[in-house]
XYZ file of C-alpha atoms in Angstrom:
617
model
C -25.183 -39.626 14.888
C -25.810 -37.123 11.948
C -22.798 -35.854 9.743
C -22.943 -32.409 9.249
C -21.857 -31.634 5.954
C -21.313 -28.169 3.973
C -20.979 -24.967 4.902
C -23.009 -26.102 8.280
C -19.498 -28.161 8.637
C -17.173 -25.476 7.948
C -19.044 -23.086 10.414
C -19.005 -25.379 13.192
C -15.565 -25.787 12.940
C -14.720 -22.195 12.753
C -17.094 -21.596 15.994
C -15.324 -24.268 17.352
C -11.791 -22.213 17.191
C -13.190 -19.351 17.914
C -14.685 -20.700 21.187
C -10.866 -22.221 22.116
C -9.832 -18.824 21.104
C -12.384 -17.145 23.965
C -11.324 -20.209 26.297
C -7.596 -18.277 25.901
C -9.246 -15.433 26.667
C -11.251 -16.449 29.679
C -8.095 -18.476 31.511
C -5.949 -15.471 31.539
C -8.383 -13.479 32.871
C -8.562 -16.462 35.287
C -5.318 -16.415 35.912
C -5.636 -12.582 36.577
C -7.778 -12.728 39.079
C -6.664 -15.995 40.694
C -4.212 -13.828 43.835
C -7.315 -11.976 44.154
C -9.181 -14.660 44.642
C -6.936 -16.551 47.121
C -7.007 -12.466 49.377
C -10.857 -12.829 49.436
C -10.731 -16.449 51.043
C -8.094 -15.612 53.333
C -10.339 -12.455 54.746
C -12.555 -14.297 54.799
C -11.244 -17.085 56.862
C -9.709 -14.255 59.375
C -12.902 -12.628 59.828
C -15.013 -16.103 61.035
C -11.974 -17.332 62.723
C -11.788 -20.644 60.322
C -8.500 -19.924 59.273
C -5.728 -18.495 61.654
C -6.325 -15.789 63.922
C -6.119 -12.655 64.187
C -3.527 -12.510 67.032
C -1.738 -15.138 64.425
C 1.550 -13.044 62.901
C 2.225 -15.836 60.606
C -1.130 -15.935 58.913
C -1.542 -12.114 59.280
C 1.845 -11.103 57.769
C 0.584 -13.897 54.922
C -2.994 -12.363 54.548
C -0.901 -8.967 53.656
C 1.576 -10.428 51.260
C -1.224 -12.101 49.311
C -3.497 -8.928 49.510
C -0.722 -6.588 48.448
C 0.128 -9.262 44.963
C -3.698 -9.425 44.664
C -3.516 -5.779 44.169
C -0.472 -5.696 42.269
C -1.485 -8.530 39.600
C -4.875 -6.781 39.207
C -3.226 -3.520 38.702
C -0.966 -5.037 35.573
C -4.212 -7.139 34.384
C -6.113 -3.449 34.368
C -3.165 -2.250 32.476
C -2.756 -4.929 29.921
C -6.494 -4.944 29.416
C -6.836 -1.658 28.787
C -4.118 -1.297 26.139
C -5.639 -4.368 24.394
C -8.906 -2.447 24.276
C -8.237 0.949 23.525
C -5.428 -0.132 20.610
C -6.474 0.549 17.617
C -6.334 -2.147 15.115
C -4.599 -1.284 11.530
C -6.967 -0.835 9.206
C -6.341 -0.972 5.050
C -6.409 2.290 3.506
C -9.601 2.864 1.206
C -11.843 4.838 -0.649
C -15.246 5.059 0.585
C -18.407 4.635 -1.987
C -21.445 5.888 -0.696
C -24.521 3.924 -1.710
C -25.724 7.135 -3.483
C -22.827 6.944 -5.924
C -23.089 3.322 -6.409
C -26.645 2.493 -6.258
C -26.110 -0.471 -8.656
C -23.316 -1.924 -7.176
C -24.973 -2.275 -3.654
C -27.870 -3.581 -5.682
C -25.543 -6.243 -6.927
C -23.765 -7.070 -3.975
C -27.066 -7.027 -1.937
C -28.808 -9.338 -4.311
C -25.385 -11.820 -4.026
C -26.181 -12.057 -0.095
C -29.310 -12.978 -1.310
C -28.900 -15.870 -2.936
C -26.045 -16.808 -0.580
C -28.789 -16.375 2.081
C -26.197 -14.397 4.380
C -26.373 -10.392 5.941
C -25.014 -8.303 3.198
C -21.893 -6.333 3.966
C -22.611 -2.971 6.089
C -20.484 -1.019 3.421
C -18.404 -0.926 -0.074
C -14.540 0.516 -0.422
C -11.835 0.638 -2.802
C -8.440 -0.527 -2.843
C -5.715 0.208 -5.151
C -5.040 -3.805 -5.336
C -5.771 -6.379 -7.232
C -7.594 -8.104 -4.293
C -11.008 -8.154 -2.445
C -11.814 -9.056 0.923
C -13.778 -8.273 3.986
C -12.797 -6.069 6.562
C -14.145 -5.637 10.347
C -14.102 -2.235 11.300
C -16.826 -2.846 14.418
C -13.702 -2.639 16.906
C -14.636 -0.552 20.172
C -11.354 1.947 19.497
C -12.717 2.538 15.838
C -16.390 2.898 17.186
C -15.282 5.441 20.180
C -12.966 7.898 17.741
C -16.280 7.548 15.052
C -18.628 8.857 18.112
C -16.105 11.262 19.275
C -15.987 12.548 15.993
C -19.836 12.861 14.704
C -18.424 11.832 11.432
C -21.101 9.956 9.127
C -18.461 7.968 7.280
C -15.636 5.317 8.156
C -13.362 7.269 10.279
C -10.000 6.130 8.316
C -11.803 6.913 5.673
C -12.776 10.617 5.692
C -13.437 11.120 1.814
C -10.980 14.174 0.645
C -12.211 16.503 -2.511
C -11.971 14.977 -5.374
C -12.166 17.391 -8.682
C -16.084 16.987 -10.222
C -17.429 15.550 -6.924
C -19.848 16.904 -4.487
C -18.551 17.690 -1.081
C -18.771 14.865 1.789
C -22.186 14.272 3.130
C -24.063 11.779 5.116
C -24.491 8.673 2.663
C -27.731 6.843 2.423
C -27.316 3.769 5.007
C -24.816 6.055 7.111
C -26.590 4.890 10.271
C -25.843 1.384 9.490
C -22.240 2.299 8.987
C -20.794 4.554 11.780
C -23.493 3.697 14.633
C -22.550 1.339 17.434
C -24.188 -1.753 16.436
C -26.406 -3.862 18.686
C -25.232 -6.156 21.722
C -25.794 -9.354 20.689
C -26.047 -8.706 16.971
C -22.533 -7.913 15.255
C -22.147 -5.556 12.562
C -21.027 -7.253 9.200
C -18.013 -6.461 7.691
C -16.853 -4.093 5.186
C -15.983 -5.232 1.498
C -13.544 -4.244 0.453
C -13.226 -4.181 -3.798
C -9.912 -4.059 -5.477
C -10.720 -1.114 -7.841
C -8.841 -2.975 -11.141
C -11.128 -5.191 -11.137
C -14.205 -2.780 -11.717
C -12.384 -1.520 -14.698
C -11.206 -4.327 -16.121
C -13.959 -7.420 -15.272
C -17.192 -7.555 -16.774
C -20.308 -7.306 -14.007
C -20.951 -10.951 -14.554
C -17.701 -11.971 -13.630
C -17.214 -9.867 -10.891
C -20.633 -11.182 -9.291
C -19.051 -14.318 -9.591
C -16.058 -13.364 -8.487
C -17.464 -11.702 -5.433
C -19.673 -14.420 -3.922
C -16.890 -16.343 -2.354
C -16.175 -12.815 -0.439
C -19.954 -12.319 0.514
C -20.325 -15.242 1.398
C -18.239 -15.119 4.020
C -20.081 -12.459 5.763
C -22.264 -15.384 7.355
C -19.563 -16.659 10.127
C -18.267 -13.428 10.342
C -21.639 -11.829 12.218
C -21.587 -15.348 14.559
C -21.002 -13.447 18.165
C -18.505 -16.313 19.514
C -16.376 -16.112 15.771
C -16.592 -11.784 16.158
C -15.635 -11.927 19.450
C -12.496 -14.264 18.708
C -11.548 -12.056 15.536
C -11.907 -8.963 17.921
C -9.652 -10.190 20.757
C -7.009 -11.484 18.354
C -6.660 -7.869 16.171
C -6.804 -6.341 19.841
C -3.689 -8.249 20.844
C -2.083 -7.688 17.337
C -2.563 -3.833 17.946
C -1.801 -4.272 21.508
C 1.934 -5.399 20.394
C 2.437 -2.946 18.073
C 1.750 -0.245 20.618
C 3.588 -1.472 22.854
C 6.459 -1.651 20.607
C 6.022 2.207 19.908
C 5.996 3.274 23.364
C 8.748 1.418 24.463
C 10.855 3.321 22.194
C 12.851 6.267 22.841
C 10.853 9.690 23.359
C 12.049 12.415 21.196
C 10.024 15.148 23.430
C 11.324 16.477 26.318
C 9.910 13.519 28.599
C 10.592 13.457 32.585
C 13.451 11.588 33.875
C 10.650 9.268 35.932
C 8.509 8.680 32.600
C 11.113 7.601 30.591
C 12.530 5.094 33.006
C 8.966 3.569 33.789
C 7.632 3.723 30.143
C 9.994 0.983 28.593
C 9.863 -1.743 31.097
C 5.740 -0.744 31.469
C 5.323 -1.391 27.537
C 7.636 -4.279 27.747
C 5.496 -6.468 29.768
C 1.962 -4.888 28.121
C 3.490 -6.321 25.636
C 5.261 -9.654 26.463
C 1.973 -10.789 27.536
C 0.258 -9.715 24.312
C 2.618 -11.434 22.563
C 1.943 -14.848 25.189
C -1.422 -14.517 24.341
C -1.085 -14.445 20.935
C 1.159 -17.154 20.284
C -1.223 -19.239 22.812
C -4.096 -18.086 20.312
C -2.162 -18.502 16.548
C -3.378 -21.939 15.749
C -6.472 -21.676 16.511
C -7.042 -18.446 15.320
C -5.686 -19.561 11.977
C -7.539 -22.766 12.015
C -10.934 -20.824 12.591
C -9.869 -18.154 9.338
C -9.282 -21.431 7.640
C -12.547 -22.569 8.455
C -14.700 -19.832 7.448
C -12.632 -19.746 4.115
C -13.692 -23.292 3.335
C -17.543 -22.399 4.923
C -18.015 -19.503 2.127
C -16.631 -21.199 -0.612
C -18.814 -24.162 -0.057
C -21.879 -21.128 0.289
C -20.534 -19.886 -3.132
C -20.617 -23.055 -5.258
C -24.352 -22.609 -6.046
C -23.501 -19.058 -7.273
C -22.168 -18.706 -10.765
C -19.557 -21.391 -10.077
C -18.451 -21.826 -13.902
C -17.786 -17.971 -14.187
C -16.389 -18.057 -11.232
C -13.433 -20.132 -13.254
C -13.081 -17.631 -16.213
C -13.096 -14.592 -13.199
C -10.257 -16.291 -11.659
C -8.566 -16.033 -14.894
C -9.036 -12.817 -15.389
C -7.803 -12.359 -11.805
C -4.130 -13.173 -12.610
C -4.059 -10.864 -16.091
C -5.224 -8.360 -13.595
C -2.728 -8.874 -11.470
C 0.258 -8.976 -14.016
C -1.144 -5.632 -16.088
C -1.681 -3.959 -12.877
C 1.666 -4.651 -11.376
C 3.362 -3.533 -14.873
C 0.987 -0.433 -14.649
C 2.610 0.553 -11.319
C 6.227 -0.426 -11.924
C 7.078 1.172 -15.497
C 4.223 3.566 -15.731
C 3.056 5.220 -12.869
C 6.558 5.079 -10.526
C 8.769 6.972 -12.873
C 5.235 9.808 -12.987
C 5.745 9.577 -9.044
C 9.076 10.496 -9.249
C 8.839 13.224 -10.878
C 5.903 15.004 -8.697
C 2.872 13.799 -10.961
C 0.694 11.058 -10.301
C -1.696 9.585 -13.089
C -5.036 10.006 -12.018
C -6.563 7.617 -14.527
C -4.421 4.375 -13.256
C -7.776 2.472 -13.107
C -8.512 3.165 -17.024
C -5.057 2.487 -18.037
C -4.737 -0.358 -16.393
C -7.428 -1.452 -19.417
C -5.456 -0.059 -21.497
C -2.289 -2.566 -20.712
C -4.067 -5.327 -20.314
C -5.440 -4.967 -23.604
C -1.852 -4.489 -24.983
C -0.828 -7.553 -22.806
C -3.650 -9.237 -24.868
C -2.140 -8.477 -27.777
C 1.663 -9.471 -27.168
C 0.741 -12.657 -24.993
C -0.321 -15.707 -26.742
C -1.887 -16.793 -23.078
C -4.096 -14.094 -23.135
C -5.610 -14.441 -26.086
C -8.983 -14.116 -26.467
C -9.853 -11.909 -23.540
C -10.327 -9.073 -25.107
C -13.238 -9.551 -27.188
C -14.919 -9.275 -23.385
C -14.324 -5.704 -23.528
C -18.192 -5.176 -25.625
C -19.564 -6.731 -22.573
C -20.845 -4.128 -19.740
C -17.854 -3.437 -17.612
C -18.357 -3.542 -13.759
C -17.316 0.495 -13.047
C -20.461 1.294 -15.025
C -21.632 0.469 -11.404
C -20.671 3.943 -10.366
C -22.464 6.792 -10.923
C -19.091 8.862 -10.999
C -16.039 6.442 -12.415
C -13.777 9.218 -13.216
C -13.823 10.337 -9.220
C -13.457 7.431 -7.977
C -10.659 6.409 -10.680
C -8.917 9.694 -9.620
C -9.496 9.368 -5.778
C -8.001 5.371 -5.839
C -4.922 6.580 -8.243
C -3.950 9.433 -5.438
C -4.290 6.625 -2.338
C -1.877 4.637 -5.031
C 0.393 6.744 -5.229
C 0.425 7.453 -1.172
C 1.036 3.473 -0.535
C 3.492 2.557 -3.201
C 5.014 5.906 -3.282
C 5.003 7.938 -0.191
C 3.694 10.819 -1.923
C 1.560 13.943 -0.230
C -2.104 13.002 0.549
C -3.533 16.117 -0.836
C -2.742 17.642 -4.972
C -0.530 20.387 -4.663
C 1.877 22.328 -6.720
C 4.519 19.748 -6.738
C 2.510 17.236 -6.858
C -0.477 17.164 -9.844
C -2.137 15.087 -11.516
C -1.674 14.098 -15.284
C -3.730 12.542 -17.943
C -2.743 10.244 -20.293
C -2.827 12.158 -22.916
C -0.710 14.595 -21.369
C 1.685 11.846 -19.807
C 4.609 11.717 -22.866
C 5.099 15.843 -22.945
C 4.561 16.437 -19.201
C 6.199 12.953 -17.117
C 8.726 11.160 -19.941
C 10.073 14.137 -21.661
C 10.394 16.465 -18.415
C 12.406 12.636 -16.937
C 14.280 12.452 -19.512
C 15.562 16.487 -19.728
C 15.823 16.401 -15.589
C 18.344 13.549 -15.898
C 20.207 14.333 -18.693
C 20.638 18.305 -16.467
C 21.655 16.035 -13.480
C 24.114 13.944 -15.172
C 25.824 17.005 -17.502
C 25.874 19.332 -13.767
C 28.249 16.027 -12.012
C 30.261 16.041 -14.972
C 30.715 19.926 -14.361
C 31.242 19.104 -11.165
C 33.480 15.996 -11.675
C 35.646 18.163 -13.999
C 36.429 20.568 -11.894
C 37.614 18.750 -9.172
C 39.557 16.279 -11.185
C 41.884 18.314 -13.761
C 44.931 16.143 -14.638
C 48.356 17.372 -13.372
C 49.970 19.729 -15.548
C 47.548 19.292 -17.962
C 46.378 22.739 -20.037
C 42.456 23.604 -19.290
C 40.476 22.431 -22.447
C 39.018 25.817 -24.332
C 35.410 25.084 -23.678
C 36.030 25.365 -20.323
C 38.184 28.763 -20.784
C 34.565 30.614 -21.082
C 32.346 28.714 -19.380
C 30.854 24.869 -18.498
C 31.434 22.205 -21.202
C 27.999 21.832 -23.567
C 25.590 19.327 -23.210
C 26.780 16.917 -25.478
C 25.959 13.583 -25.901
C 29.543 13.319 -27.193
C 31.345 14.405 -24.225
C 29.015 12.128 -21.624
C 30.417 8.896 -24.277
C 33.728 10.131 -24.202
C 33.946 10.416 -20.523
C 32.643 6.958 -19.784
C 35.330 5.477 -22.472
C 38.437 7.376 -20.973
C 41.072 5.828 -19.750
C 41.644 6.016 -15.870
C 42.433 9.885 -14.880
C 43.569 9.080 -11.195
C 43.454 6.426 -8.495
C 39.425 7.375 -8.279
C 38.734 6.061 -11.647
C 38.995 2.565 -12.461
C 39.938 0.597 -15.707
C 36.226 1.381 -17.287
C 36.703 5.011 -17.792
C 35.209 6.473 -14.280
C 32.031 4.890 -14.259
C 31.816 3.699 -10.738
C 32.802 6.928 -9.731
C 30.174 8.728 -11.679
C 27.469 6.060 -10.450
C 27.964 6.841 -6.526
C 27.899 10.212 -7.469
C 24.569 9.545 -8.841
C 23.291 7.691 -5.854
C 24.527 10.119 -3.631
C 22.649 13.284 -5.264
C 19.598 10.979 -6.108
C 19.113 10.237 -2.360
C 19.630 14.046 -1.811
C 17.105 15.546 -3.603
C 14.840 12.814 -2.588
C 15.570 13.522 0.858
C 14.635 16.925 0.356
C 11.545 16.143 -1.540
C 10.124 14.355 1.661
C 10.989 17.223 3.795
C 9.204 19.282 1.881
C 6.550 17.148 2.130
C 6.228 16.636 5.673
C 6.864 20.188 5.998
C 3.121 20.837 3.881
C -0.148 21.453 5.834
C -0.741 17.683 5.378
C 1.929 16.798 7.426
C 0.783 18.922 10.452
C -3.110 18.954 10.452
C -4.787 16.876 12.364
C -6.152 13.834 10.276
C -8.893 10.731 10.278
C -7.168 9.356 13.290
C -7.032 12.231 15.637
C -3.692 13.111 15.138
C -2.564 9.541 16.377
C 0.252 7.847 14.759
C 0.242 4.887 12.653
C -2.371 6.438 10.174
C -1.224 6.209 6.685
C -2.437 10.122 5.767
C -1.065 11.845 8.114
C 2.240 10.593 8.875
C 5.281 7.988 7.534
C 6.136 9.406 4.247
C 7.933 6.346 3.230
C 5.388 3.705 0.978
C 3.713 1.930 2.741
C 4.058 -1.307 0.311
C 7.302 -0.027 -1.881
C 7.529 -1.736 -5.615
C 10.869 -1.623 -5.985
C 13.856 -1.610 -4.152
C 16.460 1.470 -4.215
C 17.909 1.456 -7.586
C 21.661 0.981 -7.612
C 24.290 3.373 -8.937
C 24.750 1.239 -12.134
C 21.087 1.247 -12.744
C 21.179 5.152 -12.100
C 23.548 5.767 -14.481
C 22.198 3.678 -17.142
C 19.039 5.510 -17.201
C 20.642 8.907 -17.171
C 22.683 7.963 -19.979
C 19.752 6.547 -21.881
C 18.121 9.813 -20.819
C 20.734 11.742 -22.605
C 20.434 9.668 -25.747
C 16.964 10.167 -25.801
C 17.448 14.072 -25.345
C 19.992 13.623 -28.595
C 17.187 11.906 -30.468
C 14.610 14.020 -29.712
C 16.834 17.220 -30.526
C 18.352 15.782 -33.785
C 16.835 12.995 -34.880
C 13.167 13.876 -35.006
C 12.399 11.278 -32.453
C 9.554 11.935 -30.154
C 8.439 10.872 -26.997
C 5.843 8.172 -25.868
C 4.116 6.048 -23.568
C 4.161 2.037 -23.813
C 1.141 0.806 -21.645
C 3.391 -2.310 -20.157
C 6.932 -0.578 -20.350
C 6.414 2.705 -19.568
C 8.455 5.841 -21.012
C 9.151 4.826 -24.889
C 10.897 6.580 -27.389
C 9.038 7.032 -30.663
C 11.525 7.089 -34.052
C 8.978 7.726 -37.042
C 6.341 6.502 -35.138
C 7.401 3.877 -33.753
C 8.768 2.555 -30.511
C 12.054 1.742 -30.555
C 12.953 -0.801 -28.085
C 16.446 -1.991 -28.784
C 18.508 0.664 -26.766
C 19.440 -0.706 -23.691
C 22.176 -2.779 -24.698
C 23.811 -0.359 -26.600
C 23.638 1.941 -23.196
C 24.768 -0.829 -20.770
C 27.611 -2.210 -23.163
C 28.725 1.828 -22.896
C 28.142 1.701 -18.825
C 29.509 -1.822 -18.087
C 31.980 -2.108 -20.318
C 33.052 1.407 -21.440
C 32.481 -0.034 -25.076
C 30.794 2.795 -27.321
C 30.390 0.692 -30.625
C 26.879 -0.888 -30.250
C 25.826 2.913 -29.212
C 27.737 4.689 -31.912
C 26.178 2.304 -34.333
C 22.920 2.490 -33.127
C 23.631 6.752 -33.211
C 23.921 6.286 -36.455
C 21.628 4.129 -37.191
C 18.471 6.032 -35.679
C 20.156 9.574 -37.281
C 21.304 11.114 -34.129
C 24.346 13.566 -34.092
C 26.160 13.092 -30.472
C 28.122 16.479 -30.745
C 24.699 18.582 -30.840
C 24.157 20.415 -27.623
C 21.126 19.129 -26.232
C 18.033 21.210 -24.756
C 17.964 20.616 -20.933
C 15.438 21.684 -18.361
């Protein structure tokens, strides 16, 4: 008996789960047309006579009880079957390249499949994510909405204007892309690049890098393991729908529909779900499989660069998350998204090079060729990934608008930090105003500020009120903080609540998008991130950073200070040139304690003068 050994092995085995996979497949359709079945003999029988008679009311009345399940069961089968085909699997939002922009890269990645001796991928995308991995897009839904359409690109991907780019046209290899692909002969997948790594790896690592992922294109065109892979997403989207529909209508739906939808959906998709647990191990088993056949493909294929790329992998990972968390979100936030998040992404990890002892060493990479010089046009596609960013982690419009445009870098300390800082230091000083005048102590003479007008903007009178003692039963022992912090959650959530209807009220919200007008598609619908990075901030949190807000309006205003931008931290504030990064203890001894001394010291320290009036938006 020969061992098989190798990727031979690992494909085997994955054909072997895909074929119990199919087997799944084939007993409940089986199963489905077993009553049928069971009608047909018993017709059959009545009409030669070899089983009961016709006269016979026992056999009769049982020949129409069977007939009339037959029909029934067939009729649910046809139902279930035809949500499971015309679902639409979820599909990862990316940004097309066209081989005309990228003629190197495809070069590259062709040249990979190769050497791997597999079918190179059928097309390239980005993803904002540090991440790469093949996608099947060859599912009958996707191919029917593609013909429908007479698009010649990925139909969740219709590429949207990008400033300095050409208009959308057909690509070179578009055929290959959005045609229906021969019976028999599946389409190969889509890769799909995680666009940090183009700016940050060198080509040579992300070759190496990469083969693993092509490689795996080779199982993934087997008919038995595409047919498995396309039954199981089927079911998958199959549930989901079914968990739509079976929801409330908000329309003005029949009395009839809305009775018969819920219970219809709720066996469409009870049996989805059947199948699919029936289907899990295997399925996993045969994605397990493949895995372990195009890694064992890969090991001939730069296998000791392939070590160093995995390194780089996890610096990638930690810059890029930092990039997102401290830089971009607070940008987001204030109706601006970076549009260079690719090239400062570089720029972090080259500062986390230069603060981390573990990273040492890495940077003296950067004189090699980097991997986005595979683009003809960097910049656009830099710009077009940092917008779908900021729609997944974010929420924000799909389209630049007036409320939300994009900033450089160079721009981002004037434009994003200093505008943050002035907004909340407004917000805060307008809830004091607000605070003040519904809380005046009994009996107590109104203070001559207010005799002409709202109290200044005073850094003063924001440390004064969070060291008070307790005016009322509001106020606790710590001067009114709490008080002042759900105040701040409250009219945070408002005016974000009102940013997202004026969002969804945009032509974005209403035109008809990649999908048809469908729901579920990330552009056109579900403001809310996708993938959130952080949860809602607390009132504490809230009022610590509108305090330090107001302290870095003070500086700014009588100190000299300036502001800045600190690659892996985000908004900075700059005291003679220099980032000064010892402030929030000061500002959370003031919040969580109402104790002003490391503040005042640090006041005085830095040069700032509390009782200035401060310069808000």
């Amino acid at each position: 008996m020969r061992t098989v050994a190798g990727p031979e092995a690992g494909a085997l085995a994955a054909r072997a789960r895909a074929l119990a996979v199919l087997r799944i497949r084939s007993t409940a359709l089986a199963v489905a047309l077993l009553p049928a079945a069971a009608a047909v003999v018993l017709l059959a029988g009545s009409a030669t006579g070899s089983i009961g008679g016709s006269q016979d009311e026992g056999w009769t009345a049982l020949r129409w009880v069977v007939t009339g399940g037959a029909l029934v069961v067939l009729l649910l089968a046809a139902a279930v079957a035809a949500v499971v085909v015309r679902a639409r699997p979820a599909l990862t939002p990316t940004v097309p390249i066209d081989e005309e922009t990228a003629p190197d890269l495809y070069q590259l990645v062709r040249d990979l499949a190769e050497r791997l001796e597999v079918p190179a991928p059928s097309a390239i995308a980005l993803t904002p994510d540090c991440d790469s991995w093949l996608e099947d897009r060859t599912h009958p839904a996707h191919t029917h909405r593609r013909a429908r359409r007479d698009r010649g690109a990925l139909a969740v991907e219709e590429p949207r204007p990008v400033r300095g780019t050409r208009g959308p046209g057909p690509a070179a290899g578009a055929d290959r892309v959005v045609d229906r692909p021969e019976r028999g002969a599946p389409q190969a997948p889509v890769l799909v690049i995680g666009s940090p790594f183009l700016w940050w790896m060198r080509v040579a690592e992300l070759r190496a890098l990469l083969a693993p992922v092509v490689a795996g294109t080779g199982p993934s065109v087997h008919p038995d393991i595409a047919s498995a892979r396309r039954f199981v997403r089927g079911l998958d989207a199959a549930v989901a729908v079914a968990a739509r529909g079976g929801e409330p209508s908000s329309g003005p739906a029949p009395a009839l529909v809305a009775v018969v939808r819920r219970p219809a959906f709720g066996f469409v998709g009870w049996v989805a779900r059947l199948l699919l647990r029936g289907c899990r191990d295997h399925a996993a088993e045969m994605e397990r499989a493949v895995a372990a056949a195009a890694s064992e493909r890969a090991q001939t294929v730069d296998y000791g660069l392939r070590i160093v790329a995995q390194e780089q992998v996890g610096l990638a990972y930690a810059g890029w998350d930092r990039l997102l968390t401290r830089v971009a979100l607070p940008a987001w936030r204030m109706g601006r998204w970076p549009s260079r998040l690719d090239a400062g992404v570089v720029s972090a990890l080259t500062e986390l090079s230069r603060r981390d002892r573990l990273a040492e060493g890495f940077t003296s990479r950067l004189s090699e060729r980097p991997a986005c010089d595979l683009l003809e046009e960097p910049g656009a596609m830099d710009e077009a990934t940092s917008l779908l960013a900021a729609r997944l982690f974010h929420g924000g419009p799909p389209e630049p608008g007036p409320d939300w445009s994009p900033v450089d870098w160079g721009a981002y300390p004037e434009e994003v930090v200093d505008r943050k800082w002035r907004q909340e230091a407004a917000r805060l000083n307008r809830l004091l105003d607000e605070c003040d005048d519904v809380q005046e102590p009994v009996g107590a003479a109104p203070a001559p500020a207010r005799a002409s007008g709202p109290a200044p903007a005073t850094l003063a009178r924001v440390i004064d009120r969070l060291t008070a003692a307790p005016a009322g039963p509001a106020d606790s022992t710590d001067g009114g903080a709490p008080r002042l912090a759900a105040r701040l959650s409250v009219e945070v959530a408002r005016e974000e609540a009102a940013a997202t209807r004026a969002h969804g009220q945009g032509p974005a919200a209403g035109a008809e998008g990649p999908a048809g007008g469908s729901g579920g598609d990330p552009w056109i619908d579900g403001f809310a991130p996708a993938f959130p990075l952080q949860p809602p901030r607390t009132g504490r949190e809230l009022l610590a950073d509108h305090v330090t807000a107001m302290v870095c309006c003070a500086a700014v205003d009588t100190a000299g200070a300036a502001p800045g931008l600190d690659w892996l931290d985000g908004p900075a504030l700059l005291v003679g040139g220099r980032r000064r990064a010892d402030l929030a203890h000061p500002v959370l001894s003031l919040v969580e304690d109402g104790d002003d001394g490391p503040l005042r010291a640090w006041l005085g320290e830095v040069g700032v003068r509390p009782e200035k009036p401060v310069r808000l938006v």
